[in-house]
Short mmCIF file of C-alpha atoms and ligand atoms in Angstrom, two decimals:
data_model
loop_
_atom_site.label_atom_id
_atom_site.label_comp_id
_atom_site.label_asym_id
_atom_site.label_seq_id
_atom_site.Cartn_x
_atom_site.Cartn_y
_atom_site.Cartn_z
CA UNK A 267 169.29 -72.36 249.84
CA UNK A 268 167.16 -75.66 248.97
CA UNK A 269 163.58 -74.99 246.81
CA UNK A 270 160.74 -75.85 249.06
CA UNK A 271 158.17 -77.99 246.84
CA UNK A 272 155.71 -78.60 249.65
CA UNK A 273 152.10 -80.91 249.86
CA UNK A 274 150.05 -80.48 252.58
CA UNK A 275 148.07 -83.87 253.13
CA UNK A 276 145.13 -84.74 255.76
CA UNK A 277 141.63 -85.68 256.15
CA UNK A 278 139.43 -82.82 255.97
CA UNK A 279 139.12 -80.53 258.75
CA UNK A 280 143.16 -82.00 260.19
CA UNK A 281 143.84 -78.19 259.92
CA UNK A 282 145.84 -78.08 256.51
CA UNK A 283 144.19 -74.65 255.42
CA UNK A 284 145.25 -72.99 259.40
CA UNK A 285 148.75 -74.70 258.69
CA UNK A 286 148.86 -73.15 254.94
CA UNK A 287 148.33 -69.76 256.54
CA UNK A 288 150.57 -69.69 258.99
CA UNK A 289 153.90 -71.28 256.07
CA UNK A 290 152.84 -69.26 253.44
CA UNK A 291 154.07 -66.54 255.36
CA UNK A 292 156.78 -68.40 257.45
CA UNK A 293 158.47 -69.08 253.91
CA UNK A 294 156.81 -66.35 251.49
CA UNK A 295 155.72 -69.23 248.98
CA UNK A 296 152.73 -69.34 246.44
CA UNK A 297 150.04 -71.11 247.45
CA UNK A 298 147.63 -73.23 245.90
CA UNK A 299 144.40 -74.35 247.73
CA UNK A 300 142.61 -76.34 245.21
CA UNK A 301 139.73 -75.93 247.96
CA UNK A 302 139.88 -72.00 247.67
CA UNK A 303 140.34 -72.08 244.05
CA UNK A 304 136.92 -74.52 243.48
CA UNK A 305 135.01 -72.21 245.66
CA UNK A 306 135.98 -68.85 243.75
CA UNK A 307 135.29 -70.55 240.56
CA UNK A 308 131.93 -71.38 241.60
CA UNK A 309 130.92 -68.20 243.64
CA UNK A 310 132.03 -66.60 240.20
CA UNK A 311 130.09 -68.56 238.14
CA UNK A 312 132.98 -69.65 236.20
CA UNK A 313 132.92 -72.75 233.74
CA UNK A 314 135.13 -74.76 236.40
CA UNK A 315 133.07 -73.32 239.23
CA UNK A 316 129.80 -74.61 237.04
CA UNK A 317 131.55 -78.39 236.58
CA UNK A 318 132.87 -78.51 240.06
CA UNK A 319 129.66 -77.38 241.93
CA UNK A 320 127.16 -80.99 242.29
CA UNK A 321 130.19 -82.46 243.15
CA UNK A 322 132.07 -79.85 245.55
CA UNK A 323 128.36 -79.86 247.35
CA UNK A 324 127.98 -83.33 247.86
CA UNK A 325 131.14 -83.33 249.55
CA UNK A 326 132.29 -85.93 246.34
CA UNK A 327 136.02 -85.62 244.40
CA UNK A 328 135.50 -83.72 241.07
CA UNK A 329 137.00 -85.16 238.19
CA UNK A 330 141.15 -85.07 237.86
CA UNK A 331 140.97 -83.44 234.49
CA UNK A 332 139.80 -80.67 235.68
CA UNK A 333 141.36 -80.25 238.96
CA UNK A 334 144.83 -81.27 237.55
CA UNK A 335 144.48 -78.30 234.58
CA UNK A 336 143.86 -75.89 237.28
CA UNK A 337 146.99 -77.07 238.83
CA UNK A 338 149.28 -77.70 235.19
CA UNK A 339 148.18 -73.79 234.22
CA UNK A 340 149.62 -72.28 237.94
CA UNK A 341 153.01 -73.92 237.09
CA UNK A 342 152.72 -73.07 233.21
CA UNK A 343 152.59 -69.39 234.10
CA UNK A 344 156.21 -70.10 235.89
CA UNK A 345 154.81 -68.04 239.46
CA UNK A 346 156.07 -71.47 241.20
CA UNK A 347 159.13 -71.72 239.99
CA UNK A 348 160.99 -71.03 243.32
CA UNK A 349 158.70 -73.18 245.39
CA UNK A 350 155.53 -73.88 246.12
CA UNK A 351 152.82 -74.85 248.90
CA UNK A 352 150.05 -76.96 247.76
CA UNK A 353 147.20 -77.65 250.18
CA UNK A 354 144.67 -80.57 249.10
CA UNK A 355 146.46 -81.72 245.92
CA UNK A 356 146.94 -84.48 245.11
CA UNK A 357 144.22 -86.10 246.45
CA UNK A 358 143.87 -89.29 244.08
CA UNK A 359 146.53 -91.74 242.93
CA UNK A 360 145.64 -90.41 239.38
CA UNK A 361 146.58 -86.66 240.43
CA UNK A 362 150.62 -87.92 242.01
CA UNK A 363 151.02 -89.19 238.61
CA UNK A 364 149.98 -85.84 237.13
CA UNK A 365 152.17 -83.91 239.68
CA UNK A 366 155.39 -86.28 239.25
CA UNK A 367 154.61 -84.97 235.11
CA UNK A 368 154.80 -81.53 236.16
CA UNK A 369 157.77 -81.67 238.54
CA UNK A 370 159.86 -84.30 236.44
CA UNK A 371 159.33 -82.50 233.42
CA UNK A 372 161.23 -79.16 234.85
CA UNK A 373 163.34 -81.55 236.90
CA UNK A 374 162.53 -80.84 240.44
CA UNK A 375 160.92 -83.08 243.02
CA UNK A 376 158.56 -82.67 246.09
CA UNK A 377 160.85 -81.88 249.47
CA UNK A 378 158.10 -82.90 251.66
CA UNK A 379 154.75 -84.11 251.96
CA UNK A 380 153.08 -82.76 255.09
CA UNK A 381 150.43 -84.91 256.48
CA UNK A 382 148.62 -83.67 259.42
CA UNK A 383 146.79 -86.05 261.49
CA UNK A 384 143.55 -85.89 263.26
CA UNK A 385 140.63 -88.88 263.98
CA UNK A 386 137.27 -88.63 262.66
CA UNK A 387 135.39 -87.34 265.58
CA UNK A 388 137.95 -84.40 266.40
CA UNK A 389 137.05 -83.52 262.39
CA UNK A 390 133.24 -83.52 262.76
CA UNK A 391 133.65 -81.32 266.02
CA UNK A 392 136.15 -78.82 264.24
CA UNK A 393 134.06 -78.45 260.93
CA UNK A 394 131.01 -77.85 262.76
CA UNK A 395 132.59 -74.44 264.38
CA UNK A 396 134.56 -73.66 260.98
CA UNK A 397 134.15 -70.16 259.43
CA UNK A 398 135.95 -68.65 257.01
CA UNK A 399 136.66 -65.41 255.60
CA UNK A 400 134.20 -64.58 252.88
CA UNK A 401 137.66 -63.66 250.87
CA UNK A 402 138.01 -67.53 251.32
CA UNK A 403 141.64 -67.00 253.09
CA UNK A 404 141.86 -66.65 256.53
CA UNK A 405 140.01 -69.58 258.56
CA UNK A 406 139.12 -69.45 262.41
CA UNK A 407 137.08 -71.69 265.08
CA UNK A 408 134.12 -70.17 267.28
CA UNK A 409 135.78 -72.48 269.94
CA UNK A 410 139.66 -73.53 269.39
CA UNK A 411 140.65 -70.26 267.24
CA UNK A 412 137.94 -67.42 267.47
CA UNK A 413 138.36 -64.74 265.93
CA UNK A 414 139.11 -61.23 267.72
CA UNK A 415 135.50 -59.79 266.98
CA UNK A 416 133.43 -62.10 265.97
CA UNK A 417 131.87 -63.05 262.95
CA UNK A 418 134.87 -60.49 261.60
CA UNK A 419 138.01 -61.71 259.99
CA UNK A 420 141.03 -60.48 262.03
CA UNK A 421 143.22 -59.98 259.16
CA UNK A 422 141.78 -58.57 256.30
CA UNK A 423 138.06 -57.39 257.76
CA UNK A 424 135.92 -59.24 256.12
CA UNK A 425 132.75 -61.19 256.87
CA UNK A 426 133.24 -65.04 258.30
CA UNK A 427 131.12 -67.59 256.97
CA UNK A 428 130.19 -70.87 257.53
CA UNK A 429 131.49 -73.34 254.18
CA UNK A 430 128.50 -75.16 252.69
CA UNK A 431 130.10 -78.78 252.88
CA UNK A 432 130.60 -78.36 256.12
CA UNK A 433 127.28 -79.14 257.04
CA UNK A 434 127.13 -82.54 259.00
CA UNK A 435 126.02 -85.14 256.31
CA UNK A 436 128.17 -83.63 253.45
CA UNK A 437 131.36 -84.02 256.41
CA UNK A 438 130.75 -87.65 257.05
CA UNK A 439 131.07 -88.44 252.95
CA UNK A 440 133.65 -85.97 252.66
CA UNK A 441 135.46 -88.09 255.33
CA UNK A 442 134.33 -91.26 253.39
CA UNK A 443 135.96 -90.16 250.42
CA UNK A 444 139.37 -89.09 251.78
CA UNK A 445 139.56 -92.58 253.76
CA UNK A 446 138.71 -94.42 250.02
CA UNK A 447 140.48 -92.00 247.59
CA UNK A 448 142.90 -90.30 249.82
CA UNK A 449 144.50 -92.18 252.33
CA UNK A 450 146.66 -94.51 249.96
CA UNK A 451 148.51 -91.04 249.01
CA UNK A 452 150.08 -91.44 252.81
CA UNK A 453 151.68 -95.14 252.03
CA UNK A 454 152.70 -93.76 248.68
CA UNK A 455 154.68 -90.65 249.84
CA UNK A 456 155.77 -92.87 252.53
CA UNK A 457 157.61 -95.45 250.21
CA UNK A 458 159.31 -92.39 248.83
CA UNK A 459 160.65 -91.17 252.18
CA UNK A 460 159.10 -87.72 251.38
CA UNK A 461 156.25 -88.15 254.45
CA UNK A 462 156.37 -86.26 257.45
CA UNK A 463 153.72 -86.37 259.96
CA UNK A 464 152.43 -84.35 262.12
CA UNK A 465 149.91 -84.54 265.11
CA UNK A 466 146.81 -82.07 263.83
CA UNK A 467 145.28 -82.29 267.58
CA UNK A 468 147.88 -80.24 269.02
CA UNK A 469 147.41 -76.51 269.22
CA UNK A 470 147.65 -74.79 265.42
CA UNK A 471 151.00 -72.95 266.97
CA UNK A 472 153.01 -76.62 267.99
CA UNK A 473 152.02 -77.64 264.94
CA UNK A 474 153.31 -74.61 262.98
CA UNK A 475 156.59 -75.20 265.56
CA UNK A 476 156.75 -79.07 264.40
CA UNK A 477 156.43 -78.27 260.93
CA UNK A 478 158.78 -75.28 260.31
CA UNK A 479 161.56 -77.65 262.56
CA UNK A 480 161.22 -80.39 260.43
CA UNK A 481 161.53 -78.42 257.32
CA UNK A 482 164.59 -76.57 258.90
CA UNK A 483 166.01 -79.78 259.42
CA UNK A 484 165.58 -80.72 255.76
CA UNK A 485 166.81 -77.94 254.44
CA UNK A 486 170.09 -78.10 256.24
CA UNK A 487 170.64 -81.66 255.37
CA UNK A 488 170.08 -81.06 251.45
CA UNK A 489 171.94 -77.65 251.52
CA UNK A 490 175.11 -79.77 253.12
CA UNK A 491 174.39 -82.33 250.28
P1 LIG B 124 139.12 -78.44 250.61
O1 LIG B 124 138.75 -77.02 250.70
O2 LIG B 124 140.51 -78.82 250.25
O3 LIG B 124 138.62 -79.15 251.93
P2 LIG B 124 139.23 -80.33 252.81
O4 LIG B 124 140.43 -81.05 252.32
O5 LIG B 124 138.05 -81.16 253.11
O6 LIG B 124 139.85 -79.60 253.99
P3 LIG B 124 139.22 -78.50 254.82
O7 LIG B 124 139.43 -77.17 254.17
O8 LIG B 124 137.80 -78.84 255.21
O9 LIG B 124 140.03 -78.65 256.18
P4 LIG B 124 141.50 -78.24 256.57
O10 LIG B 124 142.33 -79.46 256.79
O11 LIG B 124 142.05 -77.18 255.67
O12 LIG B 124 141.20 -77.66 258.03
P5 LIG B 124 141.15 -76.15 258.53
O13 LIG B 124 142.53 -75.59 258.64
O14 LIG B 124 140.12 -75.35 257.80
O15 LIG B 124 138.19 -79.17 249.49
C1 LIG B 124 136.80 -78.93 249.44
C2 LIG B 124 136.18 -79.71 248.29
O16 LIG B 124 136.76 -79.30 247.02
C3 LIG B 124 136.43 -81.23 248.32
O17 LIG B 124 135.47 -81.89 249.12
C4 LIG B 124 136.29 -81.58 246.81
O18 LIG B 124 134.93 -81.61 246.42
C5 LIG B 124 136.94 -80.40 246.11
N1 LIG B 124 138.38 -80.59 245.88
C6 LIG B 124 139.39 -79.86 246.44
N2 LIG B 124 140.59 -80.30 246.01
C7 LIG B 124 140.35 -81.33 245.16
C8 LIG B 124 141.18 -82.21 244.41
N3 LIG B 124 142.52 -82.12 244.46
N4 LIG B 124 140.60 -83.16 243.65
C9 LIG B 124 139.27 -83.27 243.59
N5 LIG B 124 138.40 -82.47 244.27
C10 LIG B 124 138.94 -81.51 245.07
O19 LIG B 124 140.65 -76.42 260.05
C11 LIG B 124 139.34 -76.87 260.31
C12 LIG B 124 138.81 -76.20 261.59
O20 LIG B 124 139.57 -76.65 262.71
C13 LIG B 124 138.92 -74.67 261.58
O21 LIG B 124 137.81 -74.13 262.23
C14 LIG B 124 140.21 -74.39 262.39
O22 LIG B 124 140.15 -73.15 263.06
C15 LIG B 124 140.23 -75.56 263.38
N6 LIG B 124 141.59 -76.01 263.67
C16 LIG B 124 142.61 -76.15 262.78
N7 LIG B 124 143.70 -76.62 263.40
C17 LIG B 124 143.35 -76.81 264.72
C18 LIG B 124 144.04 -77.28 265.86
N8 LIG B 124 145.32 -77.66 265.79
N9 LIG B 124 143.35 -77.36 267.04
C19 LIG B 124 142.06 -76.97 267.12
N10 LIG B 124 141.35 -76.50 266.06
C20 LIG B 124 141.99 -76.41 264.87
#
């Protein structure tokens, strides 16, 4: 059976982390938030968490050097050699380059590039009732996706919190940024024929249905390859 080398791509908020959740166990892949892994770094007090802090708060891109080791050391410790499910990365023209390095270099390529889709407005209104797990994993809505108890994560127990960027002004520039910095990715992948997108204002489940048929579909064309 076919490798899946997977990107999940969207503005913030389009429901990448909710989709990540639901394939990582779909497929049984690793799975590299760069999101999640900023966070622990910097609730640890580690010397990424320490560089990626002013920036992660003002809702700016940190620098690719030090996102893009994060990312080189995960595939130099071989755990995704059999596939892999990356969920905001690449985010900057700079950072494709860096992953087509990684990927040529051991000979594979990406098998798709998921980009789910939702407008601005849908993003402020989702972010606003975010909370996460305080293990940084599991994410809900108070309104679209509540949890069973709430304030209590429904699979592993833990506390939900509300993300510090996610307050309103830090959203709007995190937006910003994606439109500026991110966006071009989708053109890029597209030119490449490795794009698939997906409507993110549909409920989490269609979307997990859309994306796990289009990836069944893939996989059967390259297996008969
Ligand atoms: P990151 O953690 O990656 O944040 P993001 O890309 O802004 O994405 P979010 O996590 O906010 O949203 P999401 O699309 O995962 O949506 P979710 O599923 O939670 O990055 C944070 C920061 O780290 C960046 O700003 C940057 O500073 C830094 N960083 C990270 N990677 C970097 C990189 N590569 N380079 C440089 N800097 C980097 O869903 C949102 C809400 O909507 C939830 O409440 C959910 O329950 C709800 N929801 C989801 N789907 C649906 C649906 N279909 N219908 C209704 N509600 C839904």
């Amino acid at each position: 059976m076919s490798q899946l080398n997977l990107v999940l791509l969207g503005p913030p908020g389009a429901g990448k982390g909710t989709q990540a959740d639901r394939l990582r166990k779909d497929f049984e892949l690793p799975y590299y938030s760069t999101g999640i892994i900023l966070r622990e770094a910097m609730a640890n007090g580690t010397e990424l968490g320490k560089k990626a802090k002013e920036y992660v708060e003002a809702g700016d891109l940190v620098p690719d050097d030090l996102i893009c080791d994060v990312i080189a050391e995960r595939f130099d410790s071989g755990e995704a050699d059999n596939g892999f499910l990356l969920d905001g990365f690449p985010r900057t023209v700079g950072q494709v380059e860096m992953l087509d390095g990684l990927l040529d270099s051991r000979g594979r390529e990406l098998t798709a590039v998921l980009l789910i889709e939702a407008p601005d407005d849908e993003v402020v209104r989702r972010l606003s009732g975010r909370r996460t797990c305080a293990k940084g994993q599991h994410v809900y809505h108070i309104e679209f996706d509540p949890p069973k108890h709430e304030g209590v994560c429904d699979q592993d127990g833990s506390r939900l919190i509300q993300r510090d960027d996610d307050k309103p002004e830090t959203v709007r520039n995190r937006l910003a940024v994606y439109h500026e910095q991110t966006a071009p990715l989708e053109k890029l992948y597209e030119k490449r024929s490795v794009l698939r997108r997906f409507d993110g204002t549909r409920t989490p489940d269609e979307v997990n249905d859309r994306i796990r048929a289009t990836l069944a579909t893939k996989r059967f064309e390259d297996d008969e390859q």
